[in-house]
Amino acid sequence: MVSKRIKNIIVKYLTNQATSFELDELETWIKEPSNEKIFNTYVKTNYVIEYNMRKFNSDKVNDKLLEAIANEKKIIKLKRTHRIFRYAAAAAIFGILTTTYFFKDELFNASKETTPTIVNTEVVDIEPGTNKAILTLENGSQITLEKGKSIQTPNAISNGEEIKYDSDNIDAEEVVYNYLTIPRGGQFQVVLEDGTEVWLNSESKLKYPVRFKEGETRKVELIYGEAYFVVSPSTNHQGAKFKVFNNAQEVEVIGTQFNIKAYKDENSISTTLVEGKVNVSIENRKQSLVPNQQLILNTISNTTSIQDVDVYNEIAWKDGVFSFDEKSLEEIMTVLSRWYDIEVVFKTKSIEKLEFVGILRKNQSIEAILNSIKNFGGIKNYTIVGKKIILE
């Protein structure tokens, strides 16, 4: 039986995401003959690779895989970074693996190669998301922020990928607020006046002061959407706490790094702690989280639950990938619909609940993703009409 952790490491290795520590663990695990066979099975998840695995000598392939792991580990350690790397042996022999998907309970029953049927009666390019946002200033005026475009306001400067506030240019007495709105198909980063960094996912909106008052609790509001926070510690701000509000809860930050997901069209809010500690208050209830824990608030029943999670799956979006661990096709397509700014319709309802494990790079074309899902038997066909995708 393969542990959930090993499955995750293999998927991350196949899709350029494994760290040097995880490579050590994978190398030790794969030396067992039975594990070697399992690993080879994982390699065969892509139908192109499956074809070529039959074509090449599997013993030689495995030797190359082990050699590639060792070589990549040396490179990573020399650079002393958690740099991602390419699955070198597979890339050299079979071509680059663009997407890896596994059915939860039926891992390797890939369908035979077929030619996708695509109908696009309205020719509209569906592009991956990019850096873009709308900045609303304290006077109500709006500025479009986008990749490749530099903007300077009296209080902040943007290079097209992030906006950064400079406390030296901000009135220390008056508290005024800016809003950063991320549309569908967008993402952006803001560095607040206190040094706190916030990554905002597609279809999100954050309200924050252009300057925090010294010694007073630092407050921001995630109006909707998803945000990852790396909070400047209170010790740097005369002990001032940091709190994040949204319509159903208050998060008091005692540590530094956490993620909040609170989309308008979802019936739950999830708060995931990566590092430090947070207290989550809901009405008169207060619950604490420690690293690798996630609190889920059901906004309909107003009930909460806390569970242990692999935080990588929750925060990978900010680093250019989506990581799905036993997520339904419906959940996956909801995430993708925001990033690609598309509408998804399930013509065949039964496929909505199919569960997957996999990692997607956010710069892939939507057609490449749909073809991968199709090749693994997740869908029989898909149709593209303008920016609507119909799955069956």
Tab-separated table of C-alpha atoms in Angstrom:
chain	number	residue	atom	x	y	z
A	1	MET	CA	0.000	0.000	0.000
A	2	VAL	CA	1.503	3.329	-1.059
A	3	SER	CA	1.238	6.038	1.562
A	4	LYS	CA	-0.480	9.296	0.724
A	5	ARG	CA	2.792	11.155	1.282
A	6	ILE	CA	4.721	9.009	-1.224
A	7	LYS	CA	1.929	9.471	-3.776
A	8	ASN	CA	2.193	13.227	-3.351
A	9	ILE	CA	5.982	13.173	-3.681
A	10	ILE	CA	5.823	11.108	-6.882
A	11	VAL	CA	3.259	13.474	-8.393
A	12	LYS	CA	5.379	16.473	-7.402
A	13	TYR	CA	8.475	14.796	-8.895
A	14	LEU	CA	6.715	14.071	-12.180
A	15	THR	CA	5.558	17.689	-12.409
A	16	ASN	CA	8.692	19.562	-11.392
A	17	GLN	CA	7.714	20.322	-7.777
A	18	ALA	CA	9.752	18.021	-5.479
A	19	THR	CA	12.215	19.507	-2.991
A	20	SER	CA	15.676	18.061	-2.278
A	21	PHE	CA	14.361	16.603	1.002
A	22	GLU	CA	11.532	14.874	-0.857
A	23	LEU	CA	14.010	13.554	-3.433
A	24	ASP	CA	16.012	11.911	-0.639
A	25	GLU	CA	12.849	10.231	0.592
A	26	LEU	CA	11.838	9.139	-2.905
A	27	GLU	CA	15.270	7.718	-3.691
A	28	THR	CA	15.244	5.613	-0.510
A	29	TRP	CA	11.707	4.379	-1.172
A	30	ILE	CA	12.295	3.459	-4.812
A	31	LYS	CA	15.259	1.182	-4.013
A	32	GLU	CA	12.811	-1.480	-2.824
A	33	PRO	CA	11.969	-3.759	-5.815
A	34	SER	CA	8.232	-3.721	-5.111
A	35	ASN	CA	8.266	0.063	-4.873
A	36	GLU	CA	10.228	0.281	-8.111
A	37	LYS	CA	7.366	-1.489	-9.884
A	38	ILE	CA	4.836	0.922	-8.372
A	39	PHE	CA	6.947	3.870	-9.441
A	40	ASN	CA	7.102	2.570	-13.006
A	41	THR	CA	3.330	2.280	-12.972
A	42	TYR	CA	3.055	5.925	-11.996
A	43	VAL	CA	5.366	6.849	-14.843
A	44	LYS	CA	2.927	5.216	-17.256
A	45	THR	CA	0.092	7.594	-16.388
A	46	ASN	CA	0.571	9.608	-19.534
A	47	TYR	CA	-0.491	7.685	-22.629
A	48	VAL	CA	2.502	8.935	-24.638
A	49	ILE	CA	4.852	7.697	-21.945
A	50	GLU	CA	2.946	4.418	-21.718
A	51	TYR	CA	3.519	3.841	-25.419
A	52	ASN	CA	7.230	4.561	-25.161
A	53	MET	CA	7.713	2.494	-22.008
A	54	ARG	CA	6.766	-0.541	-24.089
A	55	LYS	CA	9.258	0.563	-26.683
A	56	PHE	CA	12.281	0.988	-24.404
A	57	ASN	CA	14.043	-1.408	-22.045
A	58	SER	CA	12.434	-0.808	-18.629
A	59	ASP	CA	15.602	-1.749	-16.697
A	60	LYS	CA	17.641	0.840	-18.547
A	61	VAL	CA	14.880	3.385	-18.069
A	62	ASN	CA	14.839	2.792	-14.336
A	63	ASP	CA	18.638	3.130	-14.132
A	64	LYS	CA	18.343	6.458	-15.902
A	65	LEU	CA	15.600	7.540	-13.512
A	66	LEU	CA	17.723	6.794	-10.454
A	67	GLU	CA	20.718	8.512	-12.028
A	68	ALA	CA	18.604	11.550	-12.844
A	69	ILE	CA	17.334	11.750	-9.263
A	70	ALA	CA	20.885	11.651	-7.897
A	71	ASN	CA	22.159	14.262	-10.350
A	72	GLU	CA	19.265	16.620	-9.772
A	73	LYS	CA	19.687	16.309	-6.019
A	74	LYS	CA	23.328	17.409	-6.296
A	75	ILE	CA	22.408	20.417	-8.387
A	76	ILE	CA	19.658	21.448	-5.977
A	77	LYS	CA	21.846	21.068	-2.906
A	78	LEU	CA	24.706	23.013	-4.476
A	79	LYS	CA	22.372	25.907	-5.147
A	80	ARG	CA	20.926	25.590	-1.644
A	81	THR	CA	17.413	26.372	-2.800
A	82	HIS	CA	14.101	24.562	-3.051
A	83	ARG	CA	14.223	25.004	-6.801
A	84	ILE	CA	11.794	22.846	-8.777
A	85	PHE	CA	13.248	20.596	-11.486
A	86	ARG	CA	12.238	18.729	-14.574
A	87	TYR	CA	11.636	14.996	-14.556
A	88	ALA	CA	14.867	14.651	-16.540
A	89	ALA	CA	14.859	11.016	-17.667
A	90	ALA	CA	11.237	11.054	-18.762
A	91	ALA	CA	11.696	14.377	-20.526
A	92	ALA	CA	14.742	13.116	-22.410
A	93	ILE	CA	13.157	9.838	-23.459
A	94	PHE	CA	9.489	10.573	-23.797
A	95	GLY	CA	9.089	14.349	-24.127
A	96	ILE	CA	7.944	16.807	-21.506
A	97	LEU	CA	5.097	15.699	-19.275
A	98	THR	CA	2.675	18.611	-19.263
A	99	THR	CA	-0.026	17.326	-16.955
A	100	THR	CA	-0.312	14.390	-14.581
A	101	TYR	CA	-3.684	13.114	-13.434
A	102	PHE	CA	-4.586	10.060	-11.394
A	103	PHE	CA	-8.062	8.746	-10.670
A	104	LYS	CA	-8.467	8.296	-6.941
A	105	ASP	CA	-9.446	4.619	-6.975
A	106	GLU	CA	-8.672	3.659	-10.560
A	107	LEU	CA	-5.227	5.057	-10.998
A	108	PHE	CA	-3.978	3.744	-14.293
A	109	ASN	CA	-6.941	2.769	-16.442
A	110	ALA	CA	-6.136	5.327	-19.102
A	111	SER	CA	-8.361	5.344	-22.141
A	112	LYS	CA	-6.943	4.616	-25.563
A	113	GLU	CA	-5.611	7.511	-27.564
A	114	THR	CA	-8.409	9.346	-29.304
A	115	THR	CA	-8.721	12.505	-31.313
A	116	PRO	CA	-10.603	15.151	-29.280
A	117	THR	CA	-13.678	16.640	-30.862
A	118	ILE	CA	-13.714	20.387	-30.375
A	119	VAL	CA	-16.427	22.665	-31.636
A	120	ASN	CA	-15.660	26.354	-31.398
A	121	THR	CA	-18.420	28.252	-33.124
A	122	GLU	CA	-17.263	31.540	-31.611
A	123	VAL	CA	-13.502	31.950	-32.025
A	124	VAL	CA	-12.338	33.324	-28.689
A	125	ASP	CA	-8.838	32.747	-27.365
A	126	ILE	CA	-8.919	31.205	-23.885
A	127	GLU	CA	-5.680	32.288	-22.274
A	128	PRO	CA	-4.314	31.390	-18.839
A	129	GLY	CA	-4.627	34.084	-16.206
A	130	THR	CA	-2.002	36.764	-15.677
A	131	ASN	CA	-1.035	39.550	-13.301
A	132	LYS	CA	-3.815	42.128	-13.266
A	133	ALA	CA	-5.936	44.014	-10.758
A	134	ILE	CA	-8.042	47.112	-10.198
A	135	LEU	CA	-6.772	49.520	-7.537
A	136	THR	CA	-9.418	51.756	-5.971
A	137	LEU	CA	-7.891	54.772	-4.256
A	138	GLU	CA	-9.166	56.605	-1.189
A	139	ASN	CA	-10.880	59.220	-3.398
A	140	GLY	CA	-12.800	56.532	-5.294
A	141	SER	CA	-10.788	56.713	-8.504
A	142	GLN	CA	-9.666	53.447	-10.083
A	143	ILE	CA	-6.385	52.445	-11.697
A	144	THR	CA	-5.814	49.347	-13.817
A	145	LEU	CA	-2.745	47.364	-12.809
A	146	GLU	CA	-1.411	44.851	-15.292
A	147	LYS	CA	1.677	42.936	-16.281
A	148	GLY	CA	4.274	45.091	-18.006
A	149	LYS	CA	2.733	48.370	-16.836
A	150	SER	CA	4.332	50.503	-14.098
A	151	ILE	CA	2.129	52.799	-12.014
A	152	GLN	CA	2.905	55.252	-9.232
A	153	THR	CA	0.370	56.811	-6.854
A	154	PRO	CA	1.065	59.253	-4.009
A	155	ASN	CA	1.244	56.290	-1.612
A	156	ALA	CA	2.395	53.314	-3.654
A	157	ILE	CA	4.232	52.016	-6.680
A	158	SER	CA	3.435	49.025	-8.921
A	159	ASN	CA	5.666	47.172	-11.374
A	160	GLY	CA	2.743	45.302	-12.946
A	161	GLU	CA	3.145	42.212	-10.745
A	162	GLU	CA	2.806	43.710	-7.267
A	163	ILE	CA	1.948	46.982	-5.620
A	164	LYS	CA	4.033	48.227	-2.708
A	165	TYR	CA	3.145	50.947	-0.187
A	166	ASP	CA	5.769	53.376	1.106
A	167	SER	CA	5.104	54.625	4.648
A	168	ASP	CA	7.425	57.620	4.187
A	169	ASN	CA	4.955	59.206	1.778
A	170	ILE	CA	1.807	58.525	3.803
A	171	ASP	CA	0.057	60.840	6.266
A	172	ALA	CA	0.578	59.323	9.704
A	173	GLU	CA	-2.587	60.791	11.222
A	174	GLU	CA	-5.439	60.020	8.840
A	175	VAL	CA	-6.489	56.400	8.209
A	176	VAL	CA	-7.673	55.974	4.630
A	177	TYR	CA	-8.356	52.777	2.712
A	178	ASN	CA	-7.530	51.352	-0.687
A	179	TYR	CA	-9.154	48.332	-2.348
A	180	LEU	CA	-7.438	45.811	-4.586
A	181	THR	CA	-9.833	43.827	-6.791
A	182	ILE	CA	-8.591	40.835	-8.760
A	183	PRO	CA	-10.848	39.865	-11.687
A	184	ARG	CA	-11.389	36.379	-13.045
A	185	GLY	CA	-8.265	35.399	-14.939
A	186	GLY	CA	-6.045	37.476	-12.685
A	187	GLN	CA	-3.691	37.404	-9.722
A	188	PHE	CA	-1.691	40.063	-7.920
A	189	GLN	CA	0.487	40.741	-4.895
A	190	VAL	CA	0.412	43.656	-2.490
A	191	VAL	CA	3.024	44.661	0.074
A	192	LEU	CA	1.253	46.626	2.771
A	193	GLU	CA	2.754	49.630	4.535
A	194	ASP	CA	3.863	47.488	7.512
A	195	GLY	CA	5.753	45.037	5.258
A	196	THR	CA	3.046	42.351	5.269
A	197	GLU	CA	2.887	40.520	1.935
A	198	VAL	CA	-0.442	39.380	0.499
A	199	TRP	CA	-0.950	37.243	-2.610
A	200	LEU	CA	-4.451	37.508	-4.084
A	201	ASN	CA	-5.968	34.797	-6.259
A	202	SER	CA	-8.456	35.235	-9.098
A	203	GLU	CA	-11.820	36.806	-8.265
A	204	SER	CA	-10.732	38.310	-4.944
A	205	LYS	CA	-11.021	41.679	-3.211
A	206	LEU	CA	-8.998	43.099	-0.321
A	207	LYS	CA	-9.600	46.258	1.711
A	208	TYR	CA	-6.645	47.710	3.636
A	209	PRO	CA	-5.376	51.019	5.055
A	210	VAL	CA	-2.636	52.807	3.159
A	211	ARG	CA	-0.970	53.218	6.570
A	212	PHE	CA	-1.535	51.482	9.909
A	213	LYS	CA	-1.632	53.583	13.072
A	214	GLU	CA	1.362	52.912	15.269
A	215	GLY	CA	0.648	50.697	18.259
A	216	GLU	CA	-2.927	49.930	17.170
A	217	THR	CA	-4.233	46.614	15.832
A	218	ARG	CA	-3.535	46.311	12.118
A	219	LYS	CA	-6.790	45.398	10.363
A	220	VAL	CA	-7.522	44.332	6.791
A	221	GLU	CA	-10.626	42.804	5.237
A	222	LEU	CA	-10.784	40.008	2.696
A	223	ILE	CA	-14.138	40.962	1.215
A	224	TYR	CA	-14.220	37.808	-0.911
A	225	GLY	CA	-11.904	35.402	-2.675
A	226	GLU	CA	-8.607	33.842	-1.660
A	227	ALA	CA	-5.483	35.357	-0.135
A	228	TYR	CA	-2.173	34.122	1.214
A	229	PHE	CA	-0.639	36.246	3.968
A	230	VAL	CA	2.938	36.547	5.209
A	231	VAL	CA	2.466	38.927	8.115
A	232	SER	CA	5.109	41.274	9.446
A	233	PRO	CA	5.483	40.262	13.135
A	234	SER	CA	3.999	42.365	15.925
A	235	THR	CA	7.454	42.727	17.484
A	236	ASN	CA	8.302	45.066	14.601
A	237	HIS	CA	5.240	47.224	15.273
A	238	GLN	CA	5.164	47.988	19.001
A	239	GLY	CA	3.282	44.768	19.672
A	240	ALA	CA	0.396	45.681	17.359
A	241	LYS	CA	-1.709	42.631	16.445
A	242	PHE	CA	-2.724	41.809	12.887
A	243	LYS	CA	-6.307	40.778	12.100
A	244	VAL	CA	-8.047	39.689	8.915
A	245	PHE	CA	-11.818	40.099	8.755
A	246	ASN	CA	-14.341	38.750	6.323
A	247	ASN	CA	-18.108	38.503	6.422
A	248	ALA	CA	-18.233	35.472	8.729
A	249	GLN	CA	-15.057	35.322	10.785
A	250	GLU	CA	-12.103	37.158	12.278
A	251	VAL	CA	-8.557	35.785	12.122
A	252	GLU	CA	-6.092	37.060	14.712
A	253	VAL	CA	-2.526	36.435	13.645
A	254	ILE	CA	-0.043	35.227	16.219
A	255	GLY	CA	2.292	33.643	13.657
A	256	THR	CA	3.096	34.661	10.144
A	257	GLN	CA	1.892	32.587	7.195
A	258	PHE	CA	-1.629	31.433	6.395
A	259	ASN	CA	-4.202	31.147	3.625
A	260	ILE	CA	-7.879	32.147	3.629
A	261	LYS	CA	-10.304	30.973	0.969
A	262	ALA	CA	-13.704	32.679	1.090
A	263	TYR	CA	-15.356	32.768	-2.319
A	264	LYS	CA	-18.827	34.214	-2.737
A	265	ASP	CA	-20.129	31.205	-4.674
A	266	GLU	CA	-18.968	28.609	-2.117
A	267	ASN	CA	-20.696	27.571	1.099
A	268	SER	CA	-17.524	27.259	3.151
A	269	ILE	CA	-14.561	29.331	4.270
A	270	SER	CA	-11.237	27.596	4.846
A	271	THR	CA	-8.369	28.995	6.890
A	272	THR	CA	-5.091	27.095	6.541
A	273	LEU	CA	-2.075	27.731	8.745
A	274	VAL	CA	1.388	27.267	7.276
A	275	GLU	CA	3.586	28.774	9.957
A	276	GLY	CA	3.038	30.257	13.423
A	277	LYS	CA	-0.376	30.371	15.044
A	278	VAL	CA	-3.764	31.998	14.424
A	279	ASN	CA	-6.969	32.340	16.412
A	280	VAL	CA	-10.176	32.171	14.374
A	281	SER	CA	-13.226	33.817	15.946
A	282	ILE	CA	-16.749	33.084	14.728
A	283	GLU	CA	-19.428	34.888	16.702
A	284	ASN	CA	-18.607	33.968	20.325
A	285	ARG	CA	-16.395	31.007	19.483
A	286	LYS	CA	-12.617	31.148	19.223
A	287	GLN	CA	-10.494	28.286	17.879
A	288	SER	CA	-6.719	28.087	17.495
A	289	LEU	CA	-4.769	26.532	14.664
A	290	VAL	CA	-1.245	25.171	14.572
A	291	PRO	CA	0.790	24.588	11.384
A	292	ASN	CA	-0.673	22.106	8.870
A	293	GLN	CA	-4.180	22.549	10.237
A	294	GLN	CA	-7.197	23.884	8.378
A	295	LEU	CA	-10.403	25.229	9.844
A	296	ILE	CA	-13.476	24.927	7.635
A	297	LEU	CA	-16.512	27.047	8.390
A	298	ASN	CA	-19.800	25.946	6.849
A	299	THR	CA	-21.487	29.275	6.197
A	300	ILE	CA	-24.937	27.702	5.940
A	301	SER	CA	-24.983	25.716	9.193
A	302	ASN	CA	-22.413	27.974	10.908
A	303	THR	CA	-20.521	24.875	12.074
A	304	THR	CA	-16.763	24.389	12.035
A	305	SER	CA	-14.298	21.536	11.743
A	306	ILE	CA	-10.520	21.338	11.990
A	307	GLN	CA	-8.450	18.885	9.995
A	308	ASP	CA	-4.794	18.182	9.240
A	309	VAL	CA	-3.850	18.969	5.645
A	310	ASP	CA	-0.901	19.005	3.303
A	311	VAL	CA	-0.483	22.773	3.106
A	312	TYR	CA	1.269	22.502	-0.255
A	313	ASN	CA	-2.035	21.618	-1.874
A	314	GLU	CA	-3.665	24.698	-0.345
A	315	ILE	CA	-1.043	27.316	-1.215
A	316	ALA	CA	0.585	26.045	-4.423
A	317	TRP	CA	-1.592	28.427	-6.447
A	318	LYS	CA	0.570	31.403	-5.463
A	319	ASP	CA	3.691	29.713	-6.883
A	320	GLY	CA	2.328	29.021	-10.344
A	321	VAL	CA	0.677	25.621	-9.938
A	322	PHE	CA	-2.613	24.131	-8.863
A	323	SER	CA	-2.276	21.023	-6.697
A	324	PHE	CA	-5.324	18.791	-6.340
A	325	ASP	CA	-5.471	15.962	-3.812
A	326	GLU	CA	-8.563	13.800	-4.174
A	327	LYS	CA	-10.584	16.706	-5.535
A	328	SER	CA	-13.680	16.159	-7.635
A	329	LEU	CA	-13.747	17.185	-11.275
A	330	GLU	CA	-16.413	19.705	-10.301
A	331	GLU	CA	-14.083	21.325	-7.739
A	332	ILE	CA	-11.170	21.305	-10.178
A	333	MET	CA	-13.182	22.961	-12.926
A	334	THR	CA	-14.414	25.618	-10.479
A	335	VAL	CA	-10.796	26.563	-9.787
A	336	LEU	CA	-9.909	26.516	-13.481
A	337	SER	CA	-12.966	28.547	-14.446
A	338	ARG	CA	-11.697	31.434	-12.311
A	339	TRP	CA	-8.161	31.260	-13.657
A	340	TYR	CA	-9.095	30.930	-17.335
A	341	ASP	CA	-12.211	33.137	-16.994
A	342	ILE	CA	-14.466	30.504	-18.504
A	343	GLU	CA	-17.881	28.994	-17.874
A	344	VAL	CA	-17.987	25.223	-17.363
A	345	VAL	CA	-21.120	23.146	-17.994
A	346	PHE	CA	-21.392	19.441	-17.144
A	347	LYS	CA	-23.575	17.847	-19.806
A	348	THR	CA	-22.976	14.481	-18.128
A	349	LYS	CA	-23.666	15.002	-14.422
A	350	SER	CA	-22.163	11.692	-13.318
A	351	ILE	CA	-18.610	12.863	-14.063
A	352	GLU	CA	-18.806	15.795	-11.637
A	353	LYS	CA	-17.849	13.650	-8.644
A	354	LEU	CA	-14.907	11.800	-10.202
A	355	GLU	CA	-11.907	12.414	-7.948
A	356	PHE	CA	-8.366	13.197	-9.032
A	357	VAL	CA	-4.881	13.695	-7.665
A	358	GLY	CA	-2.656	15.867	-9.778
A	359	ILE	CA	-0.710	19.041	-10.331
A	360	LEU	CA	-1.298	21.573	-13.100
A	361	ARG	CA	1.028	24.351	-14.144
A	362	LYS	CA	-0.991	27.539	-14.382
A	363	ASN	CA	0.527	28.562	-17.717
A	364	GLN	CA	-0.876	25.561	-19.628
A	365	SER	CA	-3.522	25.947	-22.283
A	366	ILE	CA	-7.013	24.859	-21.292
A	367	GLU	CA	-7.044	22.479	-24.273
A	368	ALA	CA	-3.958	20.660	-22.953
A	369	ILE	CA	-5.668	20.172	-19.596
A	370	LEU	CA	-8.931	18.969	-21.125
A	371	ASN	CA	-7.110	16.568	-23.423
A	372	SER	CA	-5.260	15.079	-20.462
A	373	ILE	CA	-8.487	14.545	-18.544
A	374	LYS	CA	-10.035	13.031	-21.658
A	375	ASN	CA	-7.092	10.689	-22.256
A	376	PHE	CA	-7.448	9.305	-18.735
A	377	GLY	CA	-11.105	8.535	-19.201
A	378	GLY	CA	-12.377	11.382	-17.052
A	379	ILE	CA	-14.538	12.738	-19.837
A	380	LYS	CA	-15.702	11.302	-23.151
A	381	ASN	CA	-15.653	14.595	-24.969
A	382	TYR	CA	-15.635	18.352	-24.565
A	383	THR	CA	-16.971	21.216	-26.601
A	384	ILE	CA	-15.691	24.792	-26.592
A	385	VAL	CA	-18.163	27.484	-27.566
A	386	GLY	CA	-16.607	30.903	-27.102
A	387	LYS	CA	-15.581	30.932	-23.429
A	388	LYS	CA	-17.971	28.154	-22.462
A	389	ILE	CA	-16.695	24.598	-22.042
A	390	ILE	CA	-19.189	21.720	-22.111
A	391	LEU	CA	-18.026	18.425	-20.610
A	392	GLU	CA	-19.633	15.046	-21.222
